[in-house]
Amino acid sequence: MRITRGEALLNYGVLTLFSLMAVVPLIGVVLTSLTPSGQAGGGLRVPDRLAFENFSEAWDIGRFGSYLLSSVIVTVSVVVLTTVLATFAAFAFARMRFPLSNTIFYLMLVGLMLPAEAFVIPLYYNLRSVGLTDSYWALILPQTAQSLAFAVFWLRNQFRQFPDGIVEAARIDGAGDIRVLWRIIVPPSRPAIITMCLLISMWTWNEFLIPLIMVTRESLRTAPLGLAFFQGQHATDFALLSAAGIIVAAPIVLLYVVAQRHFISGMIGGSVKG
Amino acid sequence: MRRSTLTGAATLAALVLTLTACAPGGGSATSSEAGSATASSAALSTDVAAAGDITLTVWDQNTDPGINDAQEALNTAFQEKYPNVKIERVSRSFADLKTTLGLALDAPDAPDVVQANQGYPDMGTFVEAGLLRPIGDYATLYGWDTAFPAQQLSLNSFSADGKTWQGDNLYGVSQTGEVVGVYYNKAKLAELGITKPVTIEDFGAALQTASAAGTLPLEFGNTEKSPGIHLFGIVQAATLGATGVNELVSGKSGAWTDAGTVEAADLLTQWTTAGYLPTGSSGISRDAARDNFAGGGSLFYVDGTWRLSQLGEAMGDNVGFLALAPAGSTDPVTTGGVGLAWAITGKTTKTDAAAAYIDFITNPAAAAVLLENGNLPAVVPADYTPAAGSLESDVISTWNTVNETNGLVPYLDYATPTFYDTITAAVQELVAGQYTPQQFADTLQADAAKFAESR
Amino acid sequence: MVASAALVDGAAAVAPGGSVASAPTRGTRRRDWKGYLYVLPAFVVFAVFLGMPLLQTVWYSFWNWNGFGTATWAGLDNYTEIVSDPSILRSFGHSGVLIVFYSFVPVAVALMLTAILSRSPRLRGLGLFRTLLFLPQVIASVVVATSWIAIYSPDGLINQGLRAVGLEGVTRAWLGDFDTALPAIGLVGTWLGIGLCLVLFLSGVATIDGELFEAVRLDGAGLWREFFAITLPAIRGHIVIALTLTIVAALKTFDLVYVTTRGGPGSATTVPAFEAYNRAFNTREVGSASAIAVTLTVVILLITLAVSRLQPKEDPR
């Protein structure tokens, strides 16, 4: 697996270029977050003094102590619930034959394509009529429903690729469906499942409209809602908004850095066997 | 296989039928009746202590720093005065409040006091659905009807059916005042040898002088679109006059294609072609524009008095504020009005406490708290004297003048439910030279005509 | 652990070229009524929290309703409005432009990067590059959008760059210009999408057996042949997923437009989701908002259906 020095250089060049493009706007966010509040009008410039106090101020104004906790609860619940439900469903779609299975699968896939505007208002009235608004359920269940579409799609793809021979062998050894699923099929699918969990965490974490509409109580509101406090009717505090954005993004960036080792680890060659 | 397909289809059909059996909003008709029923119940009282231990849920949009501090101080003071009342504050940014307030007002656990935006899409719709309580009775009880200028009260009034703005029923009172006007850089003005403009003509001449001297005359950032209403609004106020704009916006008389409006559009076109405004203003954020003005980047900057504390801090005494008068006059006529109205909801049963709260946060003592935190109260206490030569004194004197001379014209987006989108987009087209003044006027008139027809 | 690792090898060995589909054993896929039991919980959550509200939205779209009180029957009026109102039609057109920037460009760029990364897994600092490339995805778009406003502003990074190379004449306020505002927003979408596509593709590459690369390389294959012979076939399914996700994202775009231009200048950057949101919550035309949302959903469905035809053939069941 060796490549020539010239090719390596070229690769570095291309990667560096694209990484730079990815990072420059983010550096803008970091610079703005360190500009003394009130001096940042949204322009990109190096601050004359590093205003670290923006972060503690943003933390208070954005109520992140409470909002982040709520975000963690909601995101973890959505990810766990989605993964469990989707694993069972995807297993059936991928490896069992039953009438209407394709119809049901494609119906659920619609969830992936629905813009939130297409369901959020009736959903609000439905949940309110059964007293579920202003509760964690109002955040967790709709977002689980949204995530399921992708999860089922993704895992079905994954599970279908699984060689029949191995499953057959396990069955001959007397393994039931559940055992085949959790012991034979799921473990090697781990990189795919982790990738999926990461994407779902990210989407759930950054969701804005559903939490905005479904809950009012402070203790239930999620972190992205805190960002709104920096955009008033007549002015935006760019410095504090950027600091707040970094606070909101930090947990998910951390998650990504930790998780990527797992889903990339089996990337190529012998490393799979390690 | 076939049987299960049939069963599946039947189940699906049944599901669809049960879902769609009734018109949307079937449930809320009863609730709005309940809302209007409470309006005329029980005798009014100013006695809050008699209410016993209660929680008052209050929705506001006071998230900008200065006003947020004031609100918190006022809430604390209210709870100290009435220990039996607990204020549950739900504070949302302006945009978030707009999105969620309608749903909340209609909910079984609706808040007690809310800040409602004037105009048809919000206050008008809420009134029509019985979600706000008319407060004429409390206005008499607390003397709001005399404490606030009539002009201010009419901005917060609607007809009982919510169809006519500035109608007979009062639905709220406002805490803050707002004037849109011209901020100017004093040092630059002196340097260019220009005297402080009084009329729109003086202003045009000043723009020309500055431009000739190589100074950017008028900073303008309009990415957020709302600044467009402000800029066009103050020019139109001066070309059409207070009565003309008032009648036009409230739909009483006139057309957007009349001379005064077209003249304003024409002036803006002349200014942009002459380069008095930055090109690509639709790609500059309002905050970047403010920053550039504060940093000495331009002679003038059009914005509202809500920028008082920010610009005062950034520029000290080098910044002044003025409102323009029509040609040949000295009385300024300009866009402005009052902050969002504090209203009592249709569903609350705690109307006495709600009214007491609204009085507490809008009375002269509250005005002092607002001033302390760099805000312009709706009624500035007569004994308040700002430091001479300060931006605050310019702002307060302008506010007092336009209130005394009836020189205030409403925000143009109050005209119809869709007017905000129409006019903000049209101003962007106009300053980019995509619309001629006549096309601009035609676009506005089309929207107004459509609404007039639907009423 | 060792056993499962062996399974991955097994899976990977058959994965490229979609040869799994023609795997001989069909026996495990018998008719299995238990399937319903496995699918039921997920389906119920979907049906109650998405399916039902969607049908209700369809129902709302036939009414004129301000969100309170009584609604009046509108029939197809809200839909005829969509096809007769040029501003709504334009907003759908804008979405078409955004698809190119949100979807096609990022997929192409990510494929190129995948070709590089899959070939040289032992490049030093690879993990860092991957992390950096994915970062745009994880930061709330409200925040990054404010940074892009600055980059596109008259004195922003792009114009500074253009001036530095003597292209003064090209400089402009990119988001304020009727011709460039939409592509400018599109490029932010490109920037956001590359990382997502890359992660999807790399997780596909992860299932390829490294020995396959060794084998073609012994044959003297270069970067491009290696890519077309092994990597591309192996990640075809992932490409379809990436296209689907990014196209859906392009069509659903709302917050980026809301923060950067509010649909302006004029109405040069309005998009359907923005129109739907605006009508539902600002001008309170719930029926009209619903009709736009339903139409948008149908458009998304049709486009993704077309894209799904690129999916490797599934075995008939």
PDB file of N, CA and C in Angstrom, chain C residues 12 32 38 88 95 110 135-136 141 154 169 214 225 240 252 277 314 317:
ATOM      1  N   ALA C  12     -17.153  -7.999   2.944  1.00  0.00           N
ATOM      2  CA  ALA C  12     -16.467  -7.095   2.046  1.00  0.00           C
ATOM      3  C   ALA C  12     -16.111  -7.796   0.742  1.00  0.00           C
ATOM      4  N   ASP C  32     -42.276 -14.791   5.999  1.00  0.00           N
ATOM      5  CA  ASP C  32     -42.125 -14.796   7.446  1.00  0.00           C
ATOM      6  C   ASP C  32     -43.067 -13.770   8.060  1.00  0.00           C
ATOM      7  N   TYR C  38     -41.509  -7.284  13.783  1.00  0.00           N
ATOM      8  CA  TYR C  38     -40.257  -6.524  13.838  1.00  0.00           C
ATOM      9  C   TYR C  38     -40.454  -5.083  13.356  1.00  0.00           C
ATOM     10  N   ILE C  88     -44.046  32.075  -6.286  1.00  0.00           N
ATOM     11  CA  ILE C  88     -43.905  30.733  -5.715  1.00  0.00           C
ATOM     12  C   ILE C  88     -43.196  29.815  -6.704  1.00  0.00           C
ATOM     13  N   SER C  95     -34.813  26.415  -5.895  1.00  0.00           N
ATOM     14  CA  SER C  95     -34.423  25.134  -5.295  1.00  0.00           C
ATOM     15  C   SER C  95     -33.675  24.269  -6.295  1.00  0.00           C
ATOM     16  N   ALA C 110     -16.402  15.170  -3.048  1.00  0.00           N
ATOM     17  CA  ALA C 110     -16.167  14.128  -2.051  1.00  0.00           C
ATOM     18  C   ALA C 110     -15.671  12.846  -2.714  1.00  0.00           C
ATOM     19  N   LEU C 135     -16.196  19.210   9.881  1.00  0.00           N
ATOM     20  CA  LEU C 135     -16.611  20.229  10.861  1.00  0.00           C
ATOM     21  C   LEU C 135     -17.785  21.120  10.429  1.00  0.00           C
ATOM     22  N   PRO C 136     -17.813  21.611   9.184  1.00  0.00           N
ATOM     23  CA  PRO C 136     -18.913  22.509   8.813  1.00  0.00           C
ATOM     24  C   PRO C 136     -20.291  21.914   9.097  1.00  0.00           C
ATOM     25  N   SER C 141     -26.181  26.060  11.448  1.00  0.00           N
ATOM     26  CA  SER C 141     -26.047  26.879  10.245  1.00  0.00           C
ATOM     27  C   SER C 141     -26.323  28.355  10.518  1.00  0.00           C
ATOM     28  N   PRO C 154     -18.993  43.506   1.104  1.00  0.00           N
ATOM     29  CA  PRO C 154     -18.165  44.309   0.185  1.00  0.00           C
ATOM     30  C   PRO C 154     -16.687  44.328   0.565  1.00  0.00           C
ATOM     31  N   GLY C 169     -12.697  44.912 -10.640  1.00  0.00           N
ATOM     32  CA  GLY C 169     -13.955  45.070 -11.361  1.00  0.00           C
ATOM     33  C   GLY C 169     -14.989  44.007 -11.045  1.00  0.00           C
ATOM     34  N   GLU C 214      -4.662  -4.287  -3.209  1.00  0.00           N
ATOM     35  CA  GLU C 214      -3.342  -4.868  -3.460  1.00  0.00           C
ATOM     36  C   GLU C 214      -3.324  -5.568  -4.821  1.00  0.00           C
ATOM     37  N   ARG C 225      -7.795   4.213 -12.253  1.00  0.00           N
ATOM     38  CA  ARG C 225      -8.312   2.877 -12.562  1.00  0.00           C
ATOM     39  C   ARG C 225      -8.731   2.164 -11.295  1.00  0.00           C
ATOM     40  N   VAL C 240     -25.794   6.983  -3.797  1.00  0.00           N
ATOM     41  CA  VAL C 240     -27.231   7.235  -3.900  1.00  0.00           C
ATOM     42  C   VAL C 240     -27.752   7.847  -2.596  1.00  0.00           C
ATOM     43  N   LYS C 252     -35.145  21.291   1.232  1.00  0.00           N
ATOM     44  CA  LYS C 252     -35.677  21.684   2.537  1.00  0.00           C
ATOM     45  C   LYS C 252     -35.060  22.981   3.043  1.00  0.00           C
ATOM     46  N   TYR C 277     -42.948  28.419   5.605  1.00  0.00           N
ATOM     47  CA  TYR C 277     -42.764  28.877   6.985  1.00  0.00           C
ATOM     48  C   TYR C 277     -43.364  30.269   7.168  1.00  0.00           C
ATOM     49  N   GLU C 314     -31.694  -4.334  -6.818  1.00  0.00           N
ATOM     50  CA  GLU C 314     -31.985  -5.215  -5.693  1.00  0.00           C
ATOM     51  C   GLU C 314     -32.497  -6.531  -6.239  1.00  0.00           C
ATOM     52  N   ARG C 317     -37.855 -10.163  -4.789  1.00  0.00           N
ATOM     53  CA  ARG C 317     -38.295 -11.055  -3.726  1.00  0.00           C
ATOM     54  C   ARG C 317     -39.738 -11.480  -3.938  1.00  0.00           C
TER      55      ARG C 317
END
